[in-house]
Amino acid sequence: LQFTEEKLGQAEKTELDAHFENLLARADCTKNWTEKILRQTEVLLQPNPSARVEEFLYEKLDRKVPSRVTNGEVLAQYMAEAANDFGPGTPYGKTLIKVGEAQRRLGTAERDFIHSASITFLTPLRNFLEGDWRTIAKERKILQNRRLDLDACKARLKKAKAAEAKATVTP
């Protein structure tokens, strides 16, 4: 009732401290930017949407995500197979072997980077959103409910004082 009356402009609302309001605004801003950065980093690390959904499902089911071969590693494998077909002694075969080995190292480095970024960068962001932010939201809701209770009590007290003053004025 108090919340509805406040929204309709029929009841007074106790304002929170300006510093506290600033902290709440900063917390909201932090949450929003953290969500955006987390999502975009996930897109960067895994551009394939269906693979991201699969990883999300594995994560929610508390299962280990199967290791994927990177595109660079697949290309390296193709180059090695082509080199064997053309013959490792031919100039084209030798080139494919060298480039394929370099591509394999790049693919391995990419996989290591994705794994490292997931652990050292994405995990803390998720921990904030799933832990700290949930606590902040829960405490904010409790504070809002207490403020509404306080304002409702103030309104009842005001009505009681008005009724008492009216009763003393009219004998």
Short mmCIF file of C-alpha atoms in Angstrom, two decimals:
data_model
loop_
_atom_site.label_atom_id
_atom_site.label_comp_id
_atom_site.label_asym_id
_atom_site.label_seq_id
_atom_site.Cartn_x
_atom_site.Cartn_y
_atom_site.Cartn_z
CA LEU A 1 0.00 0.00 0.00
CA GLN A 2 2.80 2.38 0.97
CA PHE A 3 4.71 1.62 -2.24
CA THR A 4 1.61 2.20 -4.37
CA GLU A 5 0.77 5.46 -2.62
CA GLU A 6 4.35 6.65 -3.09
CA LYS A 7 4.20 5.88 -6.81
CA LEU A 8 0.91 7.74 -7.12
CA GLY A 9 2.34 10.69 -5.20
CA GLN A 10 -0.10 10.31 -2.31
CA ALA A 11 2.43 9.40 0.38
CA GLU A 12 5.71 10.81 1.58
CA LYS A 13 8.87 8.88 0.88
CA THR A 14 11.86 8.85 3.20
CA GLU A 15 14.90 9.74 1.14
CA LEU A 16 18.10 7.80 1.60
CA ASP A 17 21.44 9.46 2.26
CA ALA A 18 22.93 11.06 -0.88
CA HIS A 19 26.23 9.22 -0.40
CA PHE A 20 24.34 5.93 -0.12
CA GLU A 21 22.29 6.73 -3.25
CA ASN A 22 25.59 7.41 -5.04
CA LEU A 23 26.92 4.02 -3.91
CA LEU A 24 23.77 2.31 -5.19
CA ALA A 25 24.10 4.04 -8.55
CA ARG A 26 27.76 3.01 -8.78
CA ALA A 27 26.83 -0.58 -7.89
CA ASP A 28 24.20 -0.63 -10.67
CA CYS A 29 26.70 0.80 -13.14
CA THR A 30 29.31 -1.77 -12.10
CA LYS A 31 26.83 -4.61 -12.55
CA ASN A 32 25.70 -3.42 -15.99
CA TRP A 33 29.22 -2.96 -17.31
CA THR A 34 30.39 -6.24 -15.81
CA GLU A 35 27.57 -8.08 -17.59
CA LYS A 36 28.38 -6.39 -20.90
CA ILE A 37 32.12 -7.07 -20.59
CA LEU A 38 31.49 -10.68 -19.60
CA ARG A 39 29.17 -11.32 -22.56
CA GLN A 40 31.45 -9.63 -25.09
CA THR A 41 34.52 -11.47 -23.80
CA GLU A 42 32.66 -14.75 -24.15
CA VAL A 43 31.79 -13.80 -27.74
CA LEU A 44 35.41 -12.93 -28.42
CA LEU A 45 36.74 -16.16 -26.95
CA GLN A 46 34.07 -18.35 -28.59
CA PRO A 47 32.53 -16.69 -31.67
CA ASN A 48 30.32 -19.70 -32.42
CA PRO A 49 26.94 -19.12 -30.69
CA SER A 50 25.98 -22.80 -30.62
CA ALA A 51 29.31 -23.70 -29.00
CA ARG A 52 28.72 -20.96 -26.38
CA VAL A 53 25.27 -22.41 -25.62
CA GLU A 54 26.78 -25.87 -25.31
CA GLU A 55 29.48 -24.57 -22.94
CA PHE A 56 26.81 -22.75 -20.91
CA LEU A 57 24.78 -25.95 -20.56
CA TYR A 58 27.82 -27.94 -19.49
CA GLU A 59 28.63 -25.25 -16.93
CA LYS A 60 25.07 -25.19 -15.53
CA LEU A 61 25.04 -28.99 -15.30
CA ASP A 62 28.39 -28.87 -13.45
CA ARG A 63 30.05 -31.00 -16.09
CA LYS A 64 33.46 -30.57 -17.63
CA VAL A 65 33.36 -28.86 -21.01
CA PRO A 66 34.97 -31.13 -23.61
CA SER A 67 38.20 -29.73 -25.03
CA ARG A 68 37.72 -28.35 -28.53
CA VAL A 69 40.28 -28.30 -31.28
CA THR A 70 40.84 -24.74 -32.47
CA ASN A 71 40.49 -23.73 -36.10
CA GLY A 72 44.26 -23.22 -36.25
CA GLU A 73 44.86 -26.77 -35.09
CA VAL A 74 42.43 -28.11 -37.70
CA LEU A 75 44.21 -26.12 -40.41
CA ALA A 76 47.56 -27.47 -39.17
CA GLN A 77 46.22 -31.02 -39.42
CA TYR A 78 45.02 -30.40 -42.99
CA MET A 79 48.39 -28.96 -43.94
CA ALA A 80 50.22 -31.96 -42.48
CA GLU A 81 47.96 -34.37 -44.35
CA ALA A 82 48.43 -32.39 -47.59
CA ALA A 83 52.20 -32.39 -47.07
CA ASN A 84 52.14 -36.17 -46.75
CA ASP A 85 50.09 -36.45 -49.95
CA PHE A 86 52.44 -34.15 -51.91
CA GLY A 87 55.48 -35.74 -50.33
CA PRO A 88 57.50 -34.24 -47.47
CA GLY A 89 60.54 -33.93 -49.75
CA THR A 90 58.87 -31.64 -52.29
CA PRO A 91 59.15 -27.85 -51.89
CA TYR A 92 55.38 -27.53 -51.47
CA GLY A 93 55.34 -30.41 -48.95
CA LYS A 94 58.20 -28.87 -46.92
CA THR A 95 56.43 -25.51 -46.89
CA LEU A 96 53.16 -27.10 -45.79
CA ILE A 97 54.97 -28.91 -42.97
CA LYS A 98 56.64 -25.71 -41.73
CA VAL A 99 53.51 -23.58 -41.99
CA GLY A 100 51.40 -26.39 -40.53
CA GLU A 101 53.71 -26.66 -37.51
CA ALA A 102 53.55 -22.90 -36.98
CA GLN A 103 49.76 -23.04 -37.30
CA ARG A 104 49.61 -25.88 -34.77
CA ARG A 105 51.61 -23.82 -32.26
CA LEU A 106 49.30 -20.85 -32.88
CA GLY A 107 46.24 -23.04 -32.35
CA THR A 108 47.68 -24.45 -29.13
CA ALA A 109 48.53 -20.94 -27.93
CA GLU A 110 44.98 -19.83 -28.76
CA ARG A 111 43.48 -22.72 -26.76
CA ASP A 112 45.79 -21.93 -23.81
CA PHE A 113 44.81 -18.26 -24.02
CA ILE A 114 41.09 -19.08 -24.03
CA HIS A 115 41.52 -21.37 -21.04
CA SER A 116 43.64 -18.84 -19.15
CA ALA A 117 41.27 -15.95 -19.93
CA SER A 118 38.33 -18.02 -18.77
CA ILE A 119 39.96 -18.82 -15.44
CA THR A 120 41.69 -15.54 -14.64
CA PHE A 121 39.28 -13.03 -16.19
CA LEU A 122 35.80 -14.47 -16.67
CA THR A 123 35.60 -16.43 -13.42
CA PRO A 124 36.05 -13.33 -11.18
CA LEU A 125 33.42 -11.47 -13.21
CA ARG A 126 30.99 -14.37 -12.83
CA ASN A 127 31.79 -14.62 -9.12
CA PHE A 128 30.91 -10.93 -8.71
CA LEU A 129 27.61 -11.30 -10.58
CA GLU A 130 26.58 -14.56 -8.94
CA GLY A 131 27.86 -13.81 -5.46
CA ASP A 132 28.48 -10.20 -4.51
CA TRP A 133 25.79 -8.72 -6.73
CA ARG A 134 23.14 -11.13 -5.47
CA THR A 135 24.04 -10.13 -1.91
CA ILE A 136 23.82 -6.44 -2.82
CA ALA A 137 20.42 -6.96 -4.49
CA LYS A 138 19.11 -8.94 -1.52
CA GLU A 139 20.25 -6.31 0.99
CA ARG A 140 18.85 -3.53 -1.19
CA LYS A 141 15.45 -5.26 -1.23
CA ILE A 142 15.53 -5.66 2.56
CA LEU A 143 16.41 -1.97 2.93
CA GLN A 144 13.58 -0.97 0.59
CA ASN A 145 11.08 -3.07 2.56
CA ARG A 146 12.27 -1.57 5.87
CA ARG A 147 12.01 1.93 4.44
CA LEU A 148 8.46 1.20 3.27
CA ASP A 149 7.60 -0.14 6.74
CA LEU A 150 9.08 3.00 8.33
CA ASP A 151 7.13 5.28 6.00
CA ALA A 152 3.91 3.34 6.63
CA CYS A 153 4.44 3.70 10.38
CA LYS A 154 5.12 7.43 9.96
CA ALA A 155 1.89 7.80 7.97
CA ARG A 156 -0.12 5.92 10.64
CA LEU A 157 1.45 8.05 13.39
CA LYS A 158 0.63 11.21 11.46
CA LYS A 159 -2.99 10.06 11.00
CA ALA A 160 -3.25 9.13 14.69
CA LYS A 161 -1.87 12.53 15.78
CA ALA A 162 -4.27 14.29 13.39
CA ALA A 163 -7.20 12.28 14.76
CA GLU A 164 -6.08 12.98 18.36
CA ALA A 165 -5.74 16.70 17.66
CA LYS A 166 -9.18 16.70 16.04
CA ALA A 167 -10.66 14.87 19.04
CA THR A 168 -9.16 17.37 21.53
CA VAL A 169 -10.34 20.36 19.47
CA THR A 170 -13.97 19.19 19.24
CA PRO A 171 -15.41 18.53 22.71
#
